[in-house]
PDB file of C-alpha atoms in Angstrom:
ATOM      1  CA  UNK A   1      15.425  14.614   8.536  1.00 74.00           C
ATOM      2  CA  UNK A   2      18.164  13.135  10.661  1.00 86.00           C
ATOM      3  CA  UNK A   3      20.485  10.452   9.404  1.00 89.00           C
ATOM      4  CA  UNK A   4      19.016   8.014  11.940  1.00 91.00           C
ATOM      5  CA  UNK A   5      15.433   8.576  10.622  1.00 91.00           C
ATOM      6  CA  UNK A   6      16.767   8.249   7.012  1.00 93.00           C
ATOM      7  CA  UNK A   7      18.414   4.881   7.749  1.00 95.00           C
ATOM      8  CA  UNK A   8      15.282   3.490   9.562  1.00 95.00           C
ATOM      9  CA  UNK A   9      13.144   4.524   6.665  1.00 95.00           C
ATOM     10  CA  UNK A  10      15.624   2.996   4.108  1.00 96.00           C
ATOM     11  CA  UNK A  11      15.639  -0.269   5.948  1.00 96.00           C
ATOM     12  CA  UNK A  12      11.815  -0.148   6.279  1.00 95.00           C
ATOM     13  CA  UNK A  13      11.004   0.544   2.620  1.00 96.00           C
ATOM     14  CA  UNK A  14      13.528  -2.083   1.591  1.00 96.00           C
ATOM     15  CA  UNK A  15      11.783  -4.718   3.665  1.00 94.00           C
ATOM     16  CA  UNK A  16       8.356  -3.473   2.620  1.00 93.00           C
ATOM     17  CA  UNK A  17       9.392  -3.634  -1.132  1.00 94.00           C
ATOM     18  CA  UNK A  18      10.490  -7.226  -0.615  1.00 92.00           C
ATOM     19  CA  UNK A  19       7.324  -8.098   1.210  1.00 87.00           C
ATOM     20  CA  UNK A  20       4.968  -6.506  -1.370  1.00 88.00           C
ATOM     21  CA  UNK A  21       7.078  -7.772  -4.305  1.00 89.00           C
ATOM     22  CA  UNK A  22       6.808 -11.326  -2.922  1.00 84.00           C
ATOM     23  CA  UNK A  23       3.279 -11.448  -1.517  1.00 78.00           C
ATOM     24  CA  UNK A  24       1.381  -8.778  -3.394  1.00 79.00           C
ATOM     25  CA  UNK A  25       0.536  -6.572  -0.229  1.00 79.00           C
ATOM     26  CA  UNK A  26       2.154  -4.996   2.708  1.00 80.00           C
ATOM     27  CA  UNK A  27       4.165  -1.991   1.659  1.00 90.00           C
ATOM     28  CA  UNK A  28       1.892   0.662   3.006  1.00 85.00           C
ATOM     29  CA  UNK A  29       0.991  -1.531   6.011  1.00 80.00           C
ATOM     30  CA  UNK A  30       4.710  -1.685   6.888  1.00 86.00           C
ATOM     31  CA  UNK A  31       5.878   1.777   5.887  1.00 91.00           C
ATOM     32  CA  UNK A  32       2.928   4.041   7.006  1.00 86.00           C
ATOM     33  CA  UNK A  33       2.994   3.232  10.724  1.00 84.00           C
ATOM     34  CA  UNK A  34       6.815   3.523  10.819  1.00 89.00           C
ATOM     35  CA  UNK A  35       6.711   6.834   8.928  1.00 90.00           C
ATOM     36  CA  UNK A  36       3.875   8.057  11.192  1.00 84.00           C
ATOM     37  CA  UNK A  37       5.974   7.304  14.279  1.00 84.00           C
ATOM     38  CA  UNK A  38       9.102   8.968  12.891  1.00 89.00           C
ATOM     39  CA  UNK A  39       7.527  11.967  11.131  1.00 88.00           C
ATOM     40  CA  UNK A  40       3.620  12.196  10.578  1.00 84.00           C
ATOM     41  CA  UNK A  41       4.225  14.813   7.977  1.00 87.00           C
ATOM     42  CA  UNK A  42       5.536  12.157   5.649  1.00 88.00           C
ATOM     43  CA  UNK A  43       1.963  10.883   5.280  1.00 84.00           C
ATOM     44  CA  UNK A  44       0.519  10.231   2.758  1.00 88.00           C
ATOM     45  CA  UNK A  45       2.786  11.677   0.028  1.00 92.00           C
ATOM     46  CA  UNK A  46       5.941   9.911   0.860  1.00 94.00           C
ATOM     47  CA  UNK A  47       4.199   6.480   1.046  1.00 92.00           C
ATOM     48  CA  UNK A  48       2.218   6.911  -2.205  1.00 92.00           C
ATOM     49  CA  UNK A  49       5.302   8.231  -4.142  1.00 94.00           C
ATOM     50  CA  UNK A  50       7.523   5.327  -2.764  1.00 95.00           C
ATOM     51  CA  UNK A  51       5.044   2.721  -4.142  1.00 94.00           C
ATOM     52  CA  UNK A  52       4.985   3.895  -7.669  1.00 95.00           C
ATOM     53  CA  UNK A  53       8.260   2.424  -8.928  1.00 95.00           C
ATOM     54  CA  UNK A  54       7.704  -0.777  -6.980  1.00 95.00           C
ATOM     55  CA  UNK A  55       4.067  -1.311  -8.418  1.00 94.00           C
ATOM     56  CA  UNK A  56       5.294  -0.430 -11.947  1.00 95.00           C
ATOM     57  CA  UNK A  57       7.867  -3.142 -11.685  1.00 95.00           C
ATOM     58  CA  UNK A  58       5.624  -5.838 -10.272  1.00 93.00           C
ATOM     59  CA  UNK A  59       2.766  -4.988 -12.677  1.00 94.00           C
ATOM     60  CA  UNK A  60       5.140  -5.442 -15.582  1.00 95.00           C
ATOM     61  CA  UNK A  61       6.859  -8.531 -14.159  1.00 92.00           C
ATOM     62  CA  UNK A  62       3.626 -10.466 -13.906  1.00 91.00           C
ATOM     63  CA  UNK A  63       1.583  -8.726 -16.539  1.00 93.00           C
ATOM     64  CA  UNK A  64       0.593 -12.115 -17.926  1.00 94.00           C
ATOM     65  CA  UNK A  65      -1.524 -12.779 -14.801  1.00 92.00           C
ATOM     66  CA  UNK A  66      -3.384  -9.415 -14.579  1.00 94.00           C
ATOM     67  CA  UNK A  67      -7.109  -9.658 -14.008  1.00 94.00           C
ATOM     68  CA  UNK A  68      -8.178  -6.972 -16.476  1.00 94.00           C
ATOM     69  CA  UNK A  69     -11.972  -7.174 -15.579  1.00 93.00           C
ATOM     70  CA  UNK A  70     -11.386  -6.774 -11.888  1.00 94.00           C
ATOM     71  CA  UNK A  71      -8.688  -4.090 -12.293  1.00 95.00           C
ATOM     72  CA  UNK A  72     -11.090  -1.919 -14.484  1.00 95.00           C
ATOM     73  CA  UNK A  73     -13.850  -2.007 -11.947  1.00 95.00           C
ATOM     74  CA  UNK A  74     -11.504  -1.300  -8.988  1.00 95.00           C
ATOM     75  CA  UNK A  75      -9.755   1.494 -10.843  1.00 94.00           C
ATOM     76  CA  UNK A  76     -13.017   3.364 -11.910  1.00 95.00           C
ATOM     77  CA  UNK A  77     -14.415   3.177  -8.321  1.00 94.00           C
ATOM     78  CA  UNK A  78     -10.977   4.157  -6.795  1.00 91.00           C
ATOM     79  CA  UNK A  79     -10.834   7.204  -9.092  1.00 92.00           C
ATOM     80  CA  UNK A  80     -14.389   8.290  -8.115  1.00 93.00           C
ATOM     81  CA  UNK A  81     -13.584   7.938  -4.413  1.00 90.00           C
ATOM     82  CA  UNK A  82     -10.184   9.760  -4.533  1.00 88.00           C
ATOM     83  CA  UNK A  83     -11.635  13.343  -3.848  1.00 90.00           C
ATOM     84  CA  UNK A  84     -13.293  11.904  -0.852  1.00 89.00           C
ATOM     85  CA  UNK A  85     -10.094  10.760   0.500  1.00 84.00           C
ATOM     86  CA  UNK A  86      -8.679  14.413   0.098  1.00 84.00           C
ATOM     87  CA  UNK A  87     -11.751  15.738   2.076  1.00 86.00           C
ATOM     88  CA  UNK A  88     -11.030  13.120   4.787  1.00 81.00           C
ATOM     89  CA  UNK A  89      -7.401  14.321   4.944  1.00 80.00           C
ATOM     90  CA  UNK A  90      -8.505  17.905   5.448  1.00 82.00           C
ATOM     91  CA  UNK A  91     -10.878  16.936   8.235  1.00 81.00           C
ATOM     92  CA  UNK A  92      -8.206  15.251  10.232  1.00 77.00           C
ATOM     93  CA  UNK A  93      -6.011  17.583  12.385  1.00 74.00           C
ATOM     94  CA  UNK A  94      -2.318  17.196  11.798  1.00 66.00           C
ATOM     95  CA  UNK A  95      -1.874  16.129  15.458  1.00 65.00           C
ATOM     96  CA  UNK A  96      -4.398  13.229  14.898  1.00 73.00           C
ATOM     97  CA  UNK A  97      -2.965  11.891  11.644  1.00 70.00           C
ATOM     98  CA  UNK A  98      -0.869   9.248  13.444  1.00 69.00           C
ATOM     99  CA  UNK A  99      -3.861   8.149  15.444  1.00 77.00           C
ATOM    100  CA  UNK A 100      -6.040   7.818  12.342  1.00 75.00           C
ATOM    101  CA  UNK A 101      -3.401   5.840  10.393  1.00 72.00           C
ATOM    102  CA  UNK A 102      -2.840   3.517  13.325  1.00 75.00           C
ATOM    103  CA  UNK A 103      -6.603   2.899  13.755  1.00 79.00           C
ATOM    104  CA  UNK A 104      -7.138   2.314  10.080  1.00 75.00           C
ATOM    105  CA  UNK A 105      -4.206  -0.051   9.858  1.00 72.00           C
ATOM    106  CA  UNK A 106      -5.249  -2.181  12.832  1.00 81.00           C
ATOM    107  CA  UNK A 107      -8.896  -2.171  11.588  1.00 80.00           C
ATOM    108  CA  UNK A 108      -7.707  -3.141   8.011  1.00 73.00           C
ATOM    109  CA  UNK A 109      -5.522  -5.975   9.437  1.00 75.00           C
ATOM    110  CA  UNK A 110      -8.283  -7.365  11.658  1.00 81.00           C
ATOM    111  CA  UNK A 111     -10.717  -7.438   8.711  1.00 76.00           C
ATOM    112  CA  UNK A 112      -8.186  -9.122   6.510  1.00 72.00           C
ATOM    113  CA  UNK A 113      -7.568 -11.779   9.113  1.00 74.00           C
ATOM    114  CA  UNK A 114     -11.206 -12.480   9.866  1.00 74.00           C
ATOM    115  CA  UNK A 115     -12.649 -12.376   6.331  1.00 68.00           C
ATOM    116  CA  UNK A 116     -13.890 -15.713   5.096  1.00 68.00           C
ATOM    117  CA  UNK A 117     -13.212 -17.153   1.589  1.00 63.00           C
ATOM    118  CA  UNK A 118     -15.366 -15.915  -1.325  1.00 63.00           C
ATOM    119  CA  UNK A 119     -15.389 -15.553  -4.972  1.00 70.00           C
ATOM    120  CA  UNK A 120     -15.209 -11.810  -5.910  1.00 77.00           C
ATOM    121  CA  UNK A 121     -17.699 -10.227  -8.195  1.00 85.00           C
ATOM    122  CA  UNK A 122     -18.556  -6.838  -9.514  1.00 89.00           C
ATOM    123  CA  UNK A 123     -19.738  -5.549  -6.155  1.00 88.00           C
ATOM    124  CA  UNK A 124     -16.690  -6.691  -4.342  1.00 86.00           C
ATOM    125  CA  UNK A 125     -14.492  -5.005  -6.971  1.00 92.00           C
ATOM    126  CA  UNK A 126     -16.407  -1.697  -6.687  1.00 92.00           C
ATOM    127  CA  UNK A 127     -16.454  -1.740  -2.908  1.00 86.00           C
ATOM    128  CA  UNK A 128     -12.792  -2.353  -2.637  1.00 84.00           C
ATOM    129  CA  UNK A 129     -12.028   0.385  -5.037  1.00 89.00           C
ATOM    130  CA  UNK A 130     -14.193   2.945  -3.220  1.00 88.00           C
ATOM    131  CA  UNK A 131     -12.591   2.174   0.155  1.00 82.00           C
ATOM    132  CA  UNK A 132      -9.090   2.159  -1.271  1.00 83.00           C
ATOM    133  CA  UNK A 133      -9.724   5.514  -2.897  1.00 84.00           C
ATOM    134  CA  UNK A 134     -10.763   6.976   0.405  1.00 83.00           C
ATOM    135  CA  UNK A 135      -8.060   5.432   2.678  1.00 78.00           C
ATOM    136  CA  UNK A 136      -5.097   5.572   0.350  1.00 79.00           C
ATOM    137  CA  UNK A 137      -5.501   9.194  -0.549  1.00 80.00           C
ATOM    138  CA  UNK A 138      -5.864  10.117   3.036  1.00 77.00           C
ATOM    139  CA  UNK A 139      -3.177   7.935   4.719  1.00 74.00           C
ATOM    140  CA  UNK A 140      -1.279   6.075   1.975  1.00 78.00           C
ATOM    141  CA  UNK A 141      -2.817   2.780   3.264  1.00 74.00           C
ATOM    142  CA  UNK A 142      -5.089   1.084   0.687  1.00 74.00           C
ATOM    143  CA  UNK A 143      -4.005  -2.419   0.223  1.00 74.00           C
ATOM    144  CA  UNK A 144      -6.246  -4.403   2.645  1.00 71.00           C
ATOM    145  CA  UNK A 145      -9.450  -3.971   0.581  1.00 76.00           C
ATOM    146  CA  UNK A 146      -7.639  -5.251  -2.549  1.00 79.00           C
ATOM    147  CA  UNK A 147      -6.079  -8.034  -0.577  1.00 74.00           C
ATOM    148  CA  UNK A 148      -9.488  -9.096   0.722  1.00 73.00           C
ATOM    149  CA  UNK A 149     -10.817  -9.392  -2.789  1.00 80.00           C
ATOM    150  CA  UNK A 150      -7.842 -11.383  -4.198  1.00 80.00           C
ATOM    151  CA  UNK A 151      -6.592 -13.248  -1.088  1.00 71.00           C
ATOM    152  CA  UNK A 152      -7.942 -16.594  -2.465  1.00 72.00           C
ATOM    153  CA  UNK A 153      -6.802 -16.082  -6.054  1.00 78.00           C
ATOM    154  CA  UNK A 154      -3.483 -17.323  -7.405  1.00 80.00           C
ATOM    155  CA  UNK A 155      -0.625 -15.300  -5.944  1.00 79.00           C
ATOM    156  CA  UNK A 156       0.558 -13.945  -9.358  1.00 83.00           C
ATOM    157  CA  UNK A 157      -2.914 -12.664 -10.084  1.00 88.00           C
ATOM    158  CA  UNK A 158      -3.117 -10.937  -6.825  1.00 83.00           C
ATOM    159  CA  UNK A 159       0.420  -9.372  -7.167  1.00 86.00           C
ATOM    160  CA  UNK A 160      -0.178  -8.124 -10.684  1.00 91.00           C
ATOM    161  CA  UNK A 161      -3.743  -6.844 -10.278  1.00 92.00           C
ATOM    162  CA  UNK A 162      -3.136  -5.075  -7.012  1.00 88.00           C
ATOM    163  CA  UNK A 163       0.081  -3.496  -8.434  1.00 93.00           C
ATOM    164  CA  UNK A 164      -1.746  -2.274 -11.541  1.00 94.00           C
ATOM    165  CA  UNK A 165      -4.664  -0.791  -9.538  1.00 92.00           C
ATOM    166  CA  UNK A 166      -2.290   0.807  -6.952  1.00 90.00           C
ATOM    167  CA  UNK A 167      -0.201   2.431  -9.845  1.00 93.00           C
ATOM    168  CA  UNK A 168      -3.110   4.156 -11.380  1.00 91.00           C
ATOM    169  CA  UNK A 169      -4.480   5.223  -8.050  1.00 89.00           C
ATOM    170  CA  UNK A 170      -1.295   6.486  -6.567  1.00 91.00           C
ATOM    171  CA  UNK A 171      -0.645   8.744  -9.559  1.00 93.00           C
ATOM    172  CA  UNK A 172      -4.212  10.081  -9.283  1.00 90.00           C
ATOM    173  CA  UNK A 173      -3.985  10.692  -5.539  1.00 89.00           C
ATOM    174  CA  UNK A 174      -0.612  12.505  -5.786  1.00 93.00           C
ATOM    175  CA  UNK A 175      -1.954  14.705  -8.694  1.00 92.00           C
ATOM    176  CA  UNK A 176      -4.866  15.595  -6.633  1.00 89.00           C
ATOM    177  CA  UNK A 177      -2.886  16.221  -3.426  1.00 90.00           C
ATOM    178  CA  UNK A 178      -0.412  18.468  -5.200  1.00 94.00           C
ATOM    179  CA  UNK A 179      -3.070  20.218  -7.284  1.00 91.00           C
ATOM    180  CA  UNK A 180      -4.902  21.160  -4.143  1.00 89.00           C
ATOM    181  CA  UNK A 181      -1.757  22.261  -2.214  1.00 87.00           C
ATOM    182  CA  UNK A 182      -1.852  19.195   0.124  1.00 84.00           C
ATOM    183  CA  UNK A 183       1.509  17.814  -1.137  1.00 87.00           C
ATOM    184  CA  UNK A 184       5.060  18.704  -0.319  1.00 88.00           C
ATOM    185  CA  UNK A 185       7.834  18.427  -2.828  1.00 90.00           C
ATOM    186  CA  UNK A 186      10.296  17.423   0.025  1.00 90.00           C
ATOM    187  CA  UNK A 187       8.376  14.244   0.441  1.00 89.00           C
ATOM    188  CA  UNK A 188       8.886  13.330  -3.237  1.00 92.00           C
ATOM    189  CA  UNK A 189      12.608  14.084  -2.787  1.00 93.00           C
ATOM    190  CA  UNK A 190      12.761  11.501   0.170  1.00 93.00           C
ATOM    191  CA  UNK A 191      11.141   8.980  -1.953  1.00 93.00           C
ATOM    192  CA  UNK A 192      13.479   9.460  -4.784  1.00 95.00           C
ATOM    193  CA  UNK A 193      16.456   9.361  -2.322  1.00 94.00           C
ATOM    194  CA  UNK A 194      15.252   5.984  -1.044  1.00 96.00           C
ATOM    195  CA  UNK A 195      14.879   4.425  -4.554  1.00 96.00           C
ATOM    196  CA  UNK A 196      17.990   2.228  -4.023  1.00 97.00           C
ATOM    197  CA  UNK A 197      16.436   0.698  -1.015  1.00 97.00           C
ATOM    198  CA  UNK A 198      13.095   0.110  -2.918  1.00 96.00           C
ATOM    199  CA  UNK A 199      15.034  -1.418  -5.845  1.00 95.00           C
ATOM    200  CA  UNK A 200      16.978  -3.718  -3.554  1.00 95.00           C
ATOM    201  CA  UNK A 201      13.807  -4.996  -1.926  1.00 95.00           C
ATOM    202  CA  UNK A 202      12.101  -5.419  -5.295  1.00 93.00           C
ATOM    203  CA  UNK A 203      15.173  -7.310  -6.682  1.00 92.00           C
ATOM    204  CA  UNK A 204      15.211  -9.686  -3.682  1.00 91.00           C
ATOM    205  CA  UNK A 205      11.467 -10.364  -4.205  1.00 88.00           C
ATOM    206  CA  UNK A 206      12.172 -11.335  -7.754  1.00 86.00           C
ATOM    207  CA  UNK A 207      14.536 -14.143  -6.573  1.00 81.00           C
ATOM    208  CA  UNK A 208      11.976 -15.586  -4.144  1.00 77.00           C
ATOM    209  CA  UNK A 209       8.489 -14.686  -5.402  1.00 67.00           C
ATOM    210  CA  UNK A 210       7.720 -17.853  -7.133  1.00 68.00           C
ATOM    211  CA  UNK A 211       8.807 -19.972  -4.170  1.00 71.00           C
ATOM    212  CA  UNK A 212       7.558 -17.905  -1.384  1.00 66.00           C
ATOM    213  CA  UNK A 213       4.758 -19.096   0.889  1.00 68.00           C
ATOM    214  CA  UNK A 214       2.236 -16.360   0.215  1.00 64.00           C
ATOM    215  CA  UNK A 215      -0.038 -17.281   3.096  1.00 68.00           C
ATOM    216  CA  UNK A 216       2.779 -17.136   5.734  1.00 70.00           C
ATOM    217  CA  UNK A 217       3.980 -13.821   4.314  1.00 64.00           C
ATOM    218  CA  UNK A 218       0.452 -12.368   4.336  1.00 67.00           C
ATOM    219  CA  UNK A 219       0.028 -13.413   7.992  1.00 73.00           C
ATOM    220  CA  UNK A 220       3.435 -11.827   8.819  1.00 69.00           C
ATOM    221  CA  UNK A 221       2.491  -8.557   7.220  1.00 65.00           C
ATOM    222  CA  UNK A 222      -0.996  -8.542   9.037  1.00 73.00           C
ATOM    223  CA  UNK A 223       0.550  -9.323  12.450  1.00 76.00           C
ATOM    224  CA  UNK A 224       3.156  -6.526  11.777  1.00 68.00           C
ATOM    225  CA  UNK A 225       0.490  -4.183  10.808  1.00 69.00           C
ATOM    226  CA  UNK A 226      -1.377  -4.916  14.060  1.00 79.00           C
ATOM    227  CA  UNK A 227       1.670  -4.284  16.229  1.00 76.00           C
ATOM    228  CA  UNK A 228       2.909  -1.190  14.432  1.00 67.00           C
ATOM    229  CA  UNK A 229      -0.548   0.270  14.165  1.00 72.00           C
ATOM    230  CA  UNK A 230      -1.130  -0.209  17.903  1.00 81.00           C
ATOM    231  CA  UNK A 231       2.268   1.335  18.675  1.00 72.00           C
ATOM    232  CA  UNK A 232       1.238   4.340  16.520  1.00 70.00           C
ATOM    233  CA  UNK A 233      -2.119   4.657  18.334  1.00 79.00           C
ATOM    234  CA  UNK A 234      -0.301   4.512  21.684  1.00 76.00           C
ATOM    235  CA  UNK A 235       2.279   7.127  20.754  1.00 66.00           C
ATOM    236  CA  UNK A 236       1.833  10.540  22.280  1.00 57.00           C
TER     237      UNK A 236
END
């Protein structure tokens, strides 16, 4: 990896950690398209590994607002769907992974923007868990289904519950990817190397997360996802 690529990734994950630490979503939507443009082989392991320390921190910071009932249903469904994400990853040719990630990112952002307000129930939790298990294991992007479920709940509940669900799911996805020979140790190394950038973004989110306008931040993330996903689709 060149120094220029490393610097771009460091800035990207720092911004993404700040965005997700403040709003509860956005890390993978910001990082995955950029990583796909710079080096598609970083997907999905680098994105999944980079999110673990951030989600551990956010889940602990706002543990008092965790929706245990929703988190249980989402996690069970997400673990059930994880092997399906591995199958999906195997079916996608390496040359098409960027196109797939870009398409999934744009579709997720459009759905998130268009979805009406609703009160989540068991069916919504299970559906979000299943879709997240598929897409996050295959591409590293899994936040939009969870954001849809919790987008009209208090920001602290969204942040803590999404972080807790992600944390369990990311560990499971990485274990399955490496257990089946689909993961590269080098991608874990790059995630470790960029821990200072992740920590900086998380710390900044701690300063502003109680004052941040979550709706505007969510809109910013989704617009960014639309633009970056479109660029990734258009890239040769």
